[in-house]
């Protein structure tokens, strides 16, 4: 007999059944994989005819294990919902930069969380902050405020850079943008694409590399 087998035998000999408090009949005892407590097969309700194969949990640990599984499933469902909500805000676009952040008004947040199908996505403090997001191929005039729970999904790296650049974070989240999107004015039309009904606009104060295609008025 190996030292390990001997140690296991010694453990079984000192083990007592949680239900009857007896340490006899160790061949008919099963150990819980959650708490290492011992149970006689015939003391359990319902009784077990043999030692189960694989992992086995006592009644108390089975409840905790079920709660853990339900919690994990709920977490996975919430993550999937947040991805879906983030994709709704992005609408196929890619975040180019984050330009500012502010607290979400209490009434607006309450409305979001009360939504029967999407409300769970707005739980947690990331939903309490929204960010001014600039999307690729869009002008600063078209920047949009979107909730933090969506920004975390769409561009976690740019979010970290934004926090670091402004020495801010979830505990101190307010970063005033350098401009109001509506104040960004067009300076000139650089080109017109009649086939696509669009025009290339240069914006005041921005270089030509920031020019964007906009719909013809």
mmCIF file with all atom_site columns, C-alpha atoms in Angstrom:
data_model
loop_
_atom_site.group_PDB
_atom_site.id
_atom_site.type_symbol
_atom_site.label_atom_id
_atom_site.label_alt_id
_atom_site.label_comp_id
_atom_site.label_asym_id
_atom_site.label_entity_id
_atom_site.label_seq_id
_atom_site.pdbx_PDB_ins_code
_atom_site.Cartn_x
_atom_site.Cartn_y
_atom_site.Cartn_z
_atom_site.occupancy
_atom_site.B_iso_or_equiv
_atom_site.pdbx_formal_charge
_atom_site.auth_seq_id
_atom_site.auth_comp_id
_atom_site.auth_asym_id
_atom_site.auth_atom_id
_atom_site.pdbx_PDB_model_num
ATOM 1   C CA . UNK A 1 1   ? 0.000   0.000  0.000   1.00 0.00 ? 1   UNK A CA 1
ATOM 2   C CA . UNK A 1 2   ? 1.351   3.449  -0.949  1.00 0.00 ? 2   UNK A CA 1
ATOM 3   C CA . UNK A 1 3   ? 1.708   6.285  1.558   1.00 0.00 ? 3   UNK A CA 1
ATOM 4   C CA . UNK A 1 4   ? -1.095  8.135  -0.209  1.00 0.00 ? 4   UNK A CA 1
ATOM 5   C CA . UNK A 1 5   ? -3.475  5.174  -0.034  1.00 0.00 ? 5   UNK A CA 1
ATOM 6   C CA . UNK A 1 6   ? -2.592  4.738  3.613   1.00 0.00 ? 6   UNK A CA 1
ATOM 7   C CA . UNK A 1 7   ? -3.308  8.398  4.327   1.00 0.00 ? 7   UNK A CA 1
ATOM 8   C CA . UNK A 1 8   ? -6.680  8.109  2.577   1.00 0.00 ? 8   UNK A CA 1
ATOM 9   C CA . UNK A 1 9   ? -7.551  5.027  4.654   1.00 0.00 ? 9   UNK A CA 1
ATOM 10  C CA . UNK A 1 10  ? -6.594  6.865  7.834   1.00 0.00 ? 10  UNK A CA 1
ATOM 11  C CA . UNK A 1 11  ? -8.808  9.781  6.786   1.00 0.00 ? 11  UNK A CA 1
ATOM 12  C CA . UNK A 1 12  ? -11.754 7.472  6.179   1.00 0.00 ? 12  UNK A CA 1
ATOM 13  C CA . UNK A 1 13  ? -11.270 5.794  9.543   1.00 0.00 ? 13  UNK A CA 1
ATOM 14  C CA . UNK A 1 14  ? -11.448 9.177  11.311  1.00 0.00 ? 14  UNK A CA 1
ATOM 15  C CA . UNK A 1 15  ? -14.327 10.452 9.146   1.00 0.00 ? 15  UNK A CA 1
ATOM 16  C CA . UNK A 1 16  ? -17.795 10.560 10.687  1.00 0.00 ? 16  UNK A CA 1
ATOM 17  C CA . UNK A 1 17  ? -21.080 10.680 8.850   1.00 0.00 ? 17  UNK A CA 1
ATOM 18  C CA . UNK A 1 18  ? -22.615 14.144 9.098   1.00 0.00 ? 18  UNK A CA 1
ATOM 19  C CA . UNK A 1 19  ? -26.101 12.668 9.540   1.00 0.00 ? 19  UNK A CA 1
ATOM 20  C CA . UNK A 1 20  ? -25.633 9.812  12.024  1.00 0.00 ? 20  UNK A CA 1
ATOM 21  C CA . UNK A 1 21  ? -22.304 10.974 13.526  1.00 0.00 ? 21  UNK A CA 1
ATOM 22  C CA . UNK A 1 22  ? -20.870 7.449  13.258  1.00 0.00 ? 22  UNK A CA 1
ATOM 23  C CA . UNK A 1 23  ? -17.522 6.614  11.710  1.00 0.00 ? 23  UNK A CA 1
ATOM 24  C CA . UNK A 1 24  ? -18.186 2.959  10.936  1.00 0.00 ? 24  UNK A CA 1
ATOM 25  C CA . UNK A 1 25  ? -18.979 1.332  7.586   1.00 0.00 ? 25  UNK A CA 1
ATOM 26  C CA . UNK A 1 26  ? -16.454 3.494  5.758   1.00 0.00 ? 26  UNK A CA 1
ATOM 27  C CA . UNK A 1 27  ? -16.902 1.451  2.580   1.00 0.00 ? 27  UNK A CA 1
ATOM 28  C CA . UNK A 1 28  ? -20.445 2.813  2.414   1.00 0.00 ? 28  UNK A CA 1
ATOM 29  C CA . UNK A 1 29  ? -19.393 6.410  2.928   1.00 0.00 ? 29  UNK A CA 1
ATOM 30  C CA . UNK A 1 30  ? -19.095 9.096  0.255   1.00 0.00 ? 30  UNK A CA 1
ATOM 31  C CA . UNK A 1 31  ? -17.122 12.312 0.603   1.00 0.00 ? 31  UNK A CA 1
ATOM 32  C CA . UNK A 1 32  ? -18.411 15.648 -0.652  1.00 0.00 ? 32  UNK A CA 1
ATOM 33  C CA . UNK A 1 33  ? -16.165 17.293 -3.261  1.00 0.00 ? 33  UNK A CA 1
ATOM 34  C CA . UNK A 1 34  ? -17.238 20.682 -1.981  1.00 0.00 ? 34  UNK A CA 1
ATOM 35  C CA . UNK A 1 35  ? -16.617 20.505 1.768   1.00 0.00 ? 35  UNK A CA 1
ATOM 36  C CA . UNK A 1 36  ? -14.988 17.056 2.271   1.00 0.00 ? 36  UNK A CA 1
ATOM 37  C CA . UNK A 1 37  ? -17.742 16.049 4.698   1.00 0.00 ? 37  UNK A CA 1
ATOM 38  C CA . UNK A 1 38  ? -18.630 12.341 4.835   1.00 0.00 ? 38  UNK A CA 1
ATOM 39  C CA . UNK A 1 39  ? -22.061 10.733 4.394   1.00 0.00 ? 39  UNK A CA 1
ATOM 40  C CA . UNK A 1 40  ? -23.185 7.124  4.598   1.00 0.00 ? 40  UNK A CA 1
ATOM 41  C CA . UNK A 1 41  ? -24.912 6.145  1.373   1.00 0.00 ? 41  UNK A CA 1
ATOM 42  C CA . UNK A 1 42  ? -27.912 4.902  3.336   1.00 0.00 ? 42  UNK A CA 1
ATOM 43  C CA . UNK A 1 43  ? -28.150 8.007  5.533   1.00 0.00 ? 43  UNK A CA 1
ATOM 44  C CA . UNK A 1 44  ? -28.770 10.270 2.577   1.00 0.00 ? 44  UNK A CA 1
ATOM 45  C CA . UNK A 1 45  ? -32.308 11.101 1.445   1.00 0.00 ? 45  UNK A CA 1
ATOM 46  C CA . UNK A 1 46  ? -32.823 9.729  -1.094  1.00 0.00 ? 46  UNK A CA 1
ATOM 47  C CA . UNK A 1 47  ? -30.401 6.874  -0.352  1.00 0.00 ? 47  UNK A CA 1
ATOM 48  C CA . UNK A 1 48  ? -27.593 6.084  -2.776  1.00 0.00 ? 48  UNK A CA 1
ATOM 49  C CA . UNK A 1 49  ? -27.002 2.499  -3.893  1.00 0.00 ? 49  UNK A CA 1
ATOM 50  C CA . UNK A 1 50  ? -23.307 3.069  -4.595  1.00 0.00 ? 50  UNK A CA 1
ATOM 51  C CA . UNK A 1 51  ? -20.580 5.688  -4.439  1.00 0.00 ? 51  UNK A CA 1
ATOM 52  C CA . UNK A 1 52  ? -21.209 8.090  -7.355  1.00 0.00 ? 52  UNK A CA 1
ATOM 53  C CA . UNK A 1 53  ? -18.652 8.337  -10.127 1.00 0.00 ? 53  UNK A CA 1
ATOM 54  C CA . UNK A 1 54  ? -17.073 11.698 -10.709 1.00 0.00 ? 54  UNK A CA 1
ATOM 55  C CA . UNK A 1 55  ? -17.722 14.751 -8.556  1.00 0.00 ? 55  UNK A CA 1
ATOM 56  C CA . UNK A 1 56  ? -20.432 14.565 -5.905  1.00 0.00 ? 56  UNK A CA 1
ATOM 57  C CA . UNK A 1 57  ? -21.794 17.335 -3.690  1.00 0.00 ? 57  UNK A CA 1
ATOM 58  C CA . UNK A 1 58  ? -23.638 16.990 -0.419  1.00 0.00 ? 58  UNK A CA 1
ATOM 59  C CA . UNK A 1 59  ? -27.098 18.600 -0.135  1.00 0.00 ? 59  UNK A CA 1
ATOM 60  C CA . UNK A 1 60  ? -25.745 21.837 1.360   1.00 0.00 ? 60  UNK A CA 1
ATOM 61  C CA . UNK A 1 61  ? -22.975 22.183 -1.217  1.00 0.00 ? 61  UNK A CA 1
ATOM 62  C CA . UNK A 1 62  ? -25.369 21.236 -4.028  1.00 0.00 ? 62  UNK A CA 1
ATOM 63  C CA . UNK A 1 63  ? -27.456 24.296 -3.126  1.00 0.00 ? 63  UNK A CA 1
ATOM 64  C CA . UNK A 1 64  ? -24.344 26.492 -3.171  1.00 0.00 ? 64  UNK A CA 1
ATOM 65  C CA . UNK A 1 65  ? -23.220 24.909 -6.448  1.00 0.00 ? 65  UNK A CA 1
ATOM 66  C CA . UNK A 1 66  ? -26.620 25.577 -8.013  1.00 0.00 ? 66  UNK A CA 1
ATOM 67  C CA . UNK A 1 67  ? -26.437 29.185 -6.853  1.00 0.00 ? 67  UNK A CA 1
ATOM 68  C CA . UNK A 1 68  ? -22.918 29.479 -8.326  1.00 0.00 ? 68  UNK A CA 1
ATOM 69  C CA . UNK A 1 69  ? -24.098 28.032 -11.646 1.00 0.00 ? 69  UNK A CA 1
ATOM 70  C CA . UNK A 1 70  ? -27.099 30.347 -11.756 1.00 0.00 ? 70  UNK A CA 1
ATOM 71  C CA . UNK A 1 71  ? -24.866 33.316 -10.949 1.00 0.00 ? 71  UNK A CA 1
ATOM 72  C CA . UNK A 1 72  ? -22.421 32.314 -13.701 1.00 0.00 ? 72  UNK A CA 1
ATOM 73  C CA . UNK A 1 73  ? -25.279 31.907 -16.175 1.00 0.00 ? 73  UNK A CA 1
ATOM 74  C CA . UNK A 1 74  ? -26.709 35.290 -15.193 1.00 0.00 ? 74  UNK A CA 1
ATOM 75  C CA . UNK A 1 75  ? -23.282 36.912 -15.582 1.00 0.00 ? 75  UNK A CA 1
ATOM 76  C CA . UNK A 1 76  ? -22.836 35.358 -19.019 1.00 0.00 ? 76  UNK A CA 1
ATOM 77  C CA . UNK A 1 77  ? -26.318 36.502 -20.039 1.00 0.00 ? 77  UNK A CA 1
ATOM 78  C CA . UNK A 1 78  ? -25.606 40.061 -18.851 1.00 0.00 ? 78  UNK A CA 1
ATOM 79  C CA . UNK A 1 79  ? -22.318 40.132 -20.784 1.00 0.00 ? 79  UNK A CA 1
ATOM 80  C CA . UNK A 1 80  ? -24.086 38.945 -23.924 1.00 0.00 ? 80  UNK A CA 1
ATOM 81  C CA . UNK A 1 81  ? -26.770 41.599 -23.427 1.00 0.00 ? 81  UNK A CA 1
ATOM 82  C CA . UNK A 1 82  ? -24.139 44.319 -23.008 1.00 0.00 ? 82  UNK A CA 1
ATOM 83  C CA . UNK A 1 83  ? -22.486 43.249 -26.261 1.00 0.00 ? 83  UNK A CA 1
ATOM 84  C CA . UNK A 1 84  ? -25.854 43.430 -28.029 1.00 0.00 ? 84  UNK A CA 1
ATOM 85  C CA . UNK A 1 85  ? -26.611 46.874 -26.565 1.00 0.00 ? 85  UNK A CA 1
ATOM 86  C CA . UNK A 1 86  ? -23.120 48.147 -27.437 1.00 0.00 ? 86  UNK A CA 1
ATOM 87  C CA . UNK A 1 87  ? -23.570 46.973 -31.018 1.00 0.00 ? 87  UNK A CA 1
ATOM 88  C CA . UNK A 1 88  ? -26.873 48.850 -31.167 1.00 0.00 ? 88  UNK A CA 1
ATOM 89  C CA . UNK A 1 89  ? -25.133 52.087 -30.215 1.00 0.00 ? 89  UNK A CA 1
ATOM 90  C CA . UNK A 1 90  ? -22.233 51.476 -32.590 1.00 0.00 ? 90  UNK A CA 1
ATOM 91  C CA . UNK A 1 91  ? -24.468 50.459 -35.499 1.00 0.00 ? 91  UNK A CA 1
ATOM 92  C CA . UNK A 1 92  ? -21.516 48.979 -37.364 1.00 0.00 ? 92  UNK A CA 1
ATOM 93  C CA . UNK A 1 93  ? -19.220 51.951 -36.656 1.00 0.00 ? 93  UNK A CA 1
ATOM 94  C CA . UNK A 1 94  ? -15.809 51.927 -34.958 1.00 0.00 ? 94  UNK A CA 1
ATOM 95  C CA . UNK A 1 95  ? -14.965 54.321 -32.129 1.00 0.00 ? 95  UNK A CA 1
ATOM 96  C CA . UNK A 1 96  ? -12.053 56.506 -33.196 1.00 0.00 ? 96  UNK A CA 1
ATOM 97  C CA . UNK A 1 97  ? -11.594 58.495 -29.979 1.00 0.00 ? 97  UNK A CA 1
ATOM 98  C CA . UNK A 1 98  ? -13.258 59.416 -26.695 1.00 0.00 ? 98  UNK A CA 1
ATOM 99  C CA . UNK A 1 99  ? -13.591 63.174 -26.301 1.00 0.00 ? 99  UNK A CA 1
ATOM 100 C CA . UNK A 1 100 ? -15.261 63.656 -22.928 1.00 0.00 ? 100 UNK A CA 1
ATOM 101 C CA . UNK A 1 101 ? -17.274 62.065 -20.129 1.00 0.00 ? 101 UNK A CA 1
ATOM 102 C CA . UNK A 1 102 ? -20.117 63.028 -17.827 1.00 0.00 ? 102 UNK A CA 1
ATOM 103 C CA . UNK A 1 103 ? -22.573 61.520 -15.356 1.00 0.00 ? 103 UNK A CA 1
ATOM 104 C CA . UNK A 1 104 ? -25.826 60.157 -16.746 1.00 0.00 ? 104 UNK A CA 1
ATOM 105 C CA . UNK A 1 105 ? -28.840 62.080 -15.376 1.00 0.00 ? 105 UNK A CA 1
ATOM 106 C CA . UNK A 1 106 ? -30.584 60.088 -12.650 1.00 0.00 ? 106 UNK A CA 1
ATOM 107 C CA . UNK A 1 107 ? -33.942 60.042 -14.401 1.00 0.00 ? 107 UNK A CA 1
ATOM 108 C CA . UNK A 1 108 ? -32.378 58.866 -17.667 1.00 0.00 ? 108 UNK A CA 1
ATOM 109 C CA . UNK A 1 109 ? -30.498 56.080 -15.888 1.00 0.00 ? 109 UNK A CA 1
ATOM 110 C CA . UNK A 1 110 ? -33.657 54.966 -14.089 1.00 0.00 ? 110 UNK A CA 1
ATOM 111 C CA . UNK A 1 111 ? -35.483 54.754 -17.410 1.00 0.00 ? 111 UNK A CA 1
ATOM 112 C CA . UNK A 1 112 ? -32.704 52.673 -18.969 1.00 0.00 ? 112 UNK A CA 1
ATOM 113 C CA . UNK A 1 113 ? -32.621 50.262 -16.019 1.00 0.00 ? 113 UNK A CA 1
ATOM 114 C CA . UNK A 1 114 ? -36.403 49.906 -16.006 1.00 0.00 ? 114 UNK A CA 1
ATOM 115 C CA . UNK A 1 115 ? -36.396 48.548 -19.565 1.00 0.00 ? 115 UNK A CA 1
ATOM 116 C CA . UNK A 1 116 ? -37.720 44.984 -19.405 1.00 0.00 ? 116 UNK A CA 1
ATOM 117 C CA . UNK A 1 117 ? -35.437 43.605 -22.121 1.00 0.00 ? 117 UNK A CA 1
ATOM 118 C CA . UNK A 1 118 ? -32.304 45.774 -21.934 1.00 0.00 ? 118 UNK A CA 1
ATOM 119 C CA . UNK A 1 119 ? -32.283 47.024 -18.346 1.00 0.00 ? 119 UNK A CA 1
ATOM 120 C CA . UNK A 1 120 ? -29.761 44.501 -17.004 1.00 0.00 ? 120 UNK A CA 1
ATOM 121 C CA . UNK A 1 121 ? -27.109 45.883 -19.374 1.00 0.00 ? 121 UNK A CA 1
ATOM 122 C CA . UNK A 1 122 ? -27.199 49.199 -17.504 1.00 0.00 ? 122 UNK A CA 1
ATOM 123 C CA . UNK A 1 123 ? -26.522 47.858 -14.017 1.00 0.00 ? 123 UNK A CA 1
ATOM 124 C CA . UNK A 1 124 ? -23.204 48.759 -12.388 1.00 0.00 ? 124 UNK A CA 1
ATOM 125 C CA . UNK A 1 125 ? -21.300 52.009 -12.201 1.00 0.00 ? 125 UNK A CA 1
ATOM 126 C CA . UNK A 1 126 ? -20.085 51.947 -15.823 1.00 0.00 ? 126 UNK A CA 1
ATOM 127 C CA . UNK A 1 127 ? -23.667 52.703 -16.883 1.00 0.00 ? 127 UNK A CA 1
ATOM 128 C CA . UNK A 1 128 ? -23.688 55.767 -14.606 1.00 0.00 ? 128 UNK A CA 1
ATOM 129 C CA . UNK A 1 129 ? -21.186 57.528 -16.887 1.00 0.00 ? 129 UNK A CA 1
ATOM 130 C CA . UNK A 1 130 ? -21.510 58.327 -20.576 1.00 0.00 ? 130 UNK A CA 1
ATOM 131 C CA . UNK A 1 131 ? -18.782 59.235 -23.035 1.00 0.00 ? 131 UNK A CA 1
ATOM 132 C CA . UNK A 1 132 ? -18.604 61.532 -26.041 1.00 0.00 ? 132 UNK A CA 1
ATOM 133 C CA . UNK A 1 133 ? -17.523 59.098 -28.758 1.00 0.00 ? 133 UNK A CA 1
ATOM 134 C CA . UNK A 1 134 ? -16.057 60.109 -32.098 1.00 0.00 ? 134 UNK A CA 1
ATOM 135 C CA . UNK A 1 135 ? -16.567 57.435 -34.733 1.00 0.00 ? 135 UNK A CA 1
ATOM 136 C CA . UNK A 1 136 ? -14.280 56.740 -37.672 1.00 0.00 ? 136 UNK A CA 1
ATOM 137 C CA . UNK A 1 137 ? -15.152 58.545 -40.911 1.00 0.00 ? 137 UNK A CA 1
ATOM 138 C CA . UNK A 1 138 ? -17.390 60.939 -38.961 1.00 0.00 ? 138 UNK A CA 1
ATOM 139 C CA . UNK A 1 139 ? -16.855 64.590 -38.075 1.00 0.00 ? 139 UNK A CA 1
ATOM 140 C CA . UNK A 1 140 ? -16.595 65.874 -34.532 1.00 0.00 ? 140 UNK A CA 1
ATOM 141 C CA . UNK A 1 141 ? -19.969 67.479 -35.158 1.00 0.00 ? 141 UNK A CA 1
ATOM 142 C CA . UNK A 1 142 ? -21.419 63.938 -35.303 1.00 0.00 ? 142 UNK A CA 1
ATOM 143 C CA . UNK A 1 143 ? -19.845 62.787 -32.019 1.00 0.00 ? 143 UNK A CA 1
ATOM 144 C CA . UNK A 1 144 ? -22.375 61.044 -29.766 1.00 0.00 ? 144 UNK A CA 1
ATOM 145 C CA . UNK A 1 145 ? -22.821 60.496 -26.036 1.00 0.00 ? 145 UNK A CA 1
ATOM 146 C CA . UNK A 1 146 ? -23.028 56.756 -25.340 1.00 0.00 ? 146 UNK A CA 1
ATOM 147 C CA . UNK A 1 147 ? -23.146 54.873 -22.003 1.00 0.00 ? 147 UNK A CA 1
ATOM 148 C CA . UNK A 1 148 ? -20.007 53.552 -20.375 1.00 0.00 ? 148 UNK A CA 1
ATOM 149 C CA . UNK A 1 149 ? -21.269 49.967 -20.386 1.00 0.00 ? 149 UNK A CA 1
ATOM 150 C CA . UNK A 1 150 ? -21.259 50.182 -24.194 1.00 0.00 ? 150 UNK A CA 1
ATOM 151 C CA . UNK A 1 151 ? -17.876 51.921 -24.385 1.00 0.00 ? 151 UNK A CA 1
ATOM 152 C CA . UNK A 1 152 ? -16.294 49.157 -22.272 1.00 0.00 ? 152 UNK A CA 1
ATOM 153 C CA . UNK A 1 153 ? -17.390 46.637 -24.893 1.00 0.00 ? 153 UNK A CA 1
ATOM 154 C CA . UNK A 1 154 ? -16.613 48.692 -27.995 1.00 0.00 ? 154 UNK A CA 1
ATOM 155 C CA . UNK A 1 155 ? -13.174 50.049 -27.130 1.00 0.00 ? 155 UNK A CA 1
ATOM 156 C CA . UNK A 1 156 ? -11.748 49.110 -23.743 1.00 0.00 ? 156 UNK A CA 1
ATOM 157 C CA . UNK A 1 157 ? -8.238  50.135 -24.846 1.00 0.00 ? 157 UNK A CA 1
ATOM 158 C CA . UNK A 1 158 ? -9.257  53.669 -25.843 1.00 0.00 ? 158 UNK A CA 1
ATOM 159 C CA . UNK A 1 159 ? -11.189 53.961 -22.591 1.00 0.00 ? 159 UNK A CA 1
ATOM 160 C CA . UNK A 1 160 ? -8.065  53.142 -20.550 1.00 0.00 ? 160 UNK A CA 1
ATOM 161 C CA . UNK A 1 161 ? -6.058  55.678 -22.582 1.00 0.00 ? 161 UNK A CA 1
ATOM 162 C CA . UNK A 1 162 ? -8.758  58.304 -22.044 1.00 0.00 ? 162 UNK A CA 1
ATOM 163 C CA . UNK A 1 163 ? -8.749  57.777 -18.261 1.00 0.00 ? 163 UNK A CA 1
ATOM 164 C CA . UNK A 1 164 ? -4.945  57.905 -18.117 1.00 0.00 ? 164 UNK A CA 1
ATOM 165 C CA . UNK A 1 165 ? -4.647  60.992 -20.325 1.00 0.00 ? 165 UNK A CA 1
ATOM 166 C CA . UNK A 1 166 ? -7.084  62.987 -18.204 1.00 0.00 ? 166 UNK A CA 1
ATOM 167 C CA . UNK A 1 167 ? -6.081  61.503 -14.836 1.00 0.00 ? 167 UNK A CA 1
ATOM 168 C CA . UNK A 1 168 ? -9.677  60.407 -14.351 1.00 0.00 ? 168 UNK A CA 1
ATOM 169 C CA . UNK A 1 169 ? -11.522 57.173 -13.598 1.00 0.00 ? 169 UNK A CA 1
ATOM 170 C CA . UNK A 1 170 ? -14.805 55.681 -12.503 1.00 0.00 ? 170 UNK A CA 1
ATOM 171 C CA . UNK A 1 171 ? -14.488 57.355 -9.078  1.00 0.00 ? 171 UNK A CA 1
ATOM 172 C CA . UNK A 1 172 ? -13.829 60.771 -10.657 1.00 0.00 ? 172 UNK A CA 1
ATOM 173 C CA . UNK A 1 173 ? -15.310 60.446 -14.144 1.00 0.00 ? 173 UNK A CA 1
ATOM 174 C CA . UNK A 1 174 ? -16.162 63.957 -15.333 1.00 0.00 ? 174 UNK A CA 1
ATOM 175 C CA . UNK A 1 175 ? -13.978 65.203 -18.202 1.00 0.00 ? 175 UNK A CA 1
ATOM 176 C CA . UNK A 1 176 ? -15.299 68.263 -20.005 1.00 0.00 ? 176 UNK A CA 1
ATOM 177 C CA . UNK A 1 177 ? -14.976 67.979 -23.798 1.00 0.00 ? 177 UNK A CA 1
ATOM 178 C CA . UNK A 1 178 ? -12.956 70.699 -25.502 1.00 0.00 ? 178 UNK A CA 1
ATOM 179 C CA . UNK A 1 179 ? -15.942 71.673 -27.636 1.00 0.00 ? 179 UNK A CA 1
ATOM 180 C CA . UNK A 1 180 ? -19.677 71.178 -28.055 1.00 0.00 ? 180 UNK A CA 1
ATOM 181 C CA . UNK A 1 181 ? -20.395 68.984 -31.105 1.00 0.00 ? 181 UNK A CA 1
ATOM 182 C CA . UNK A 1 182 ? -23.091 71.332 -32.385 1.00 0.00 ? 182 UNK A CA 1
ATOM 183 C CA . UNK A 1 183 ? -20.561 74.210 -32.411 1.00 0.00 ? 183 UNK A CA 1
ATOM 184 C CA . UNK A 1 184 ? -18.336 72.517 -35.006 1.00 0.00 ? 184 UNK A CA 1
ATOM 185 C CA . UNK A 1 185 ? -19.009 74.432 -38.215 1.00 0.00 ? 185 UNK A CA 1
ATOM 186 C CA . UNK A 1 186 ? -18.240 73.586 -41.843 1.00 0.00 ? 186 UNK A CA 1
ATOM 187 C CA . UNK A 1 187 ? -15.609 75.795 -43.475 1.00 0.00 ? 187 UNK A CA 1
ATOM 188 C CA . UNK A 1 188 ? -15.811 74.728 -47.089 1.00 0.00 ? 188 UNK A CA 1
ATOM 189 C CA . UNK A 1 189 ? -16.902 71.992 -49.453 1.00 0.00 ? 189 UNK A CA 1
ATOM 190 C CA . UNK A 1 190 ? -13.838 70.288 -50.875 1.00 0.00 ? 190 UNK A CA 1
ATOM 191 C CA . UNK A 1 191 ? -15.542 67.944 -53.340 1.00 0.00 ? 191 UNK A CA 1
ATOM 192 C CA . UNK A 1 192 ? -18.950 66.695 -54.398 1.00 0.00 ? 192 UNK A CA 1
ATOM 193 C CA . UNK A 1 193 ? -19.849 63.112 -55.342 1.00 0.00 ? 193 UNK A CA 1
ATOM 194 C CA . UNK A 1 194 ? -23.126 63.328 -57.264 1.00 0.00 ? 194 UNK A CA 1
ATOM 195 C CA . UNK A 1 195 ? -23.282 59.575 -57.760 1.00 0.00 ? 195 UNK A CA 1
ATOM 196 C CA . UNK A 1 196 ? -23.360 58.994 -54.008 1.00 0.00 ? 196 UNK A CA 1
ATOM 197 C CA . UNK A 1 197 ? -25.221 62.231 -53.157 1.00 0.00 ? 197 UNK A CA 1
ATOM 198 C CA . UNK A 1 198 ? -22.507 63.346 -50.786 1.00 0.00 ? 198 UNK A CA 1
ATOM 199 C CA . UNK A 1 199 ? -19.945 66.109 -50.297 1.00 0.00 ? 199 UNK A CA 1
ATOM 200 C CA . UNK A 1 200 ? -16.500 66.218 -48.708 1.00 0.00 ? 200 UNK A CA 1
ATOM 201 C CA . UNK A 1 201 ? -16.569 68.865 -45.982 1.00 0.00 ? 201 UNK A CA 1
ATOM 202 C CA . UNK A 1 202 ? -13.600 70.599 -44.362 1.00 0.00 ? 202 UNK A CA 1
ATOM 203 C CA . UNK A 1 203 ? -14.454 71.681 -40.843 1.00 0.00 ? 203 UNK A CA 1
ATOM 204 C CA . UNK A 1 204 ? -13.425 74.993 -39.307 1.00 0.00 ? 204 UNK A CA 1
ATOM 205 C CA . UNK A 1 205 ? -10.316 74.642 -37.174 1.00 0.00 ? 205 UNK A CA 1
ATOM 206 C CA . UNK A 1 206 ? -9.563  71.157 -38.486 1.00 0.00 ? 206 UNK A CA 1
ATOM 207 C CA . UNK A 1 207 ? -7.038  70.016 -41.083 1.00 0.00 ? 207 UNK A CA 1
ATOM 208 C CA . UNK A 1 208 ? -7.941  68.558 -44.438 1.00 0.00 ? 208 UNK A CA 1
ATOM 209 C CA . UNK A 1 209 ? -7.182  65.093 -43.075 1.00 0.00 ? 209 UNK A CA 1
ATOM 210 C CA . UNK A 1 210 ? -10.204 65.586 -40.799 1.00 0.00 ? 210 UNK A CA 1
ATOM 211 C CA . UNK A 1 211 ? -12.545 66.302 -43.716 1.00 0.00 ? 211 UNK A CA 1
ATOM 212 C CA . UNK A 1 212 ? -15.511 63.938 -43.864 1.00 0.00 ? 212 UNK A CA 1
ATOM 213 C CA . UNK A 1 213 ? -18.088 62.896 -46.409 1.00 0.00 ? 213 UNK A CA 1
ATOM 214 C CA . UNK A 1 214 ? -21.518 64.233 -45.539 1.00 0.00 ? 214 UNK A CA 1
ATOM 215 C CA . UNK A 1 215 ? -24.912 63.820 -47.269 1.00 0.00 ? 215 UNK A CA 1
ATOM 216 C CA . UNK A 1 216 ? -25.839 66.514 -49.782 1.00 0.00 ? 216 UNK A CA 1
ATOM 217 C CA . UNK A 1 217 ? -28.372 68.874 -48.254 1.00 0.00 ? 217 UNK A CA 1
#
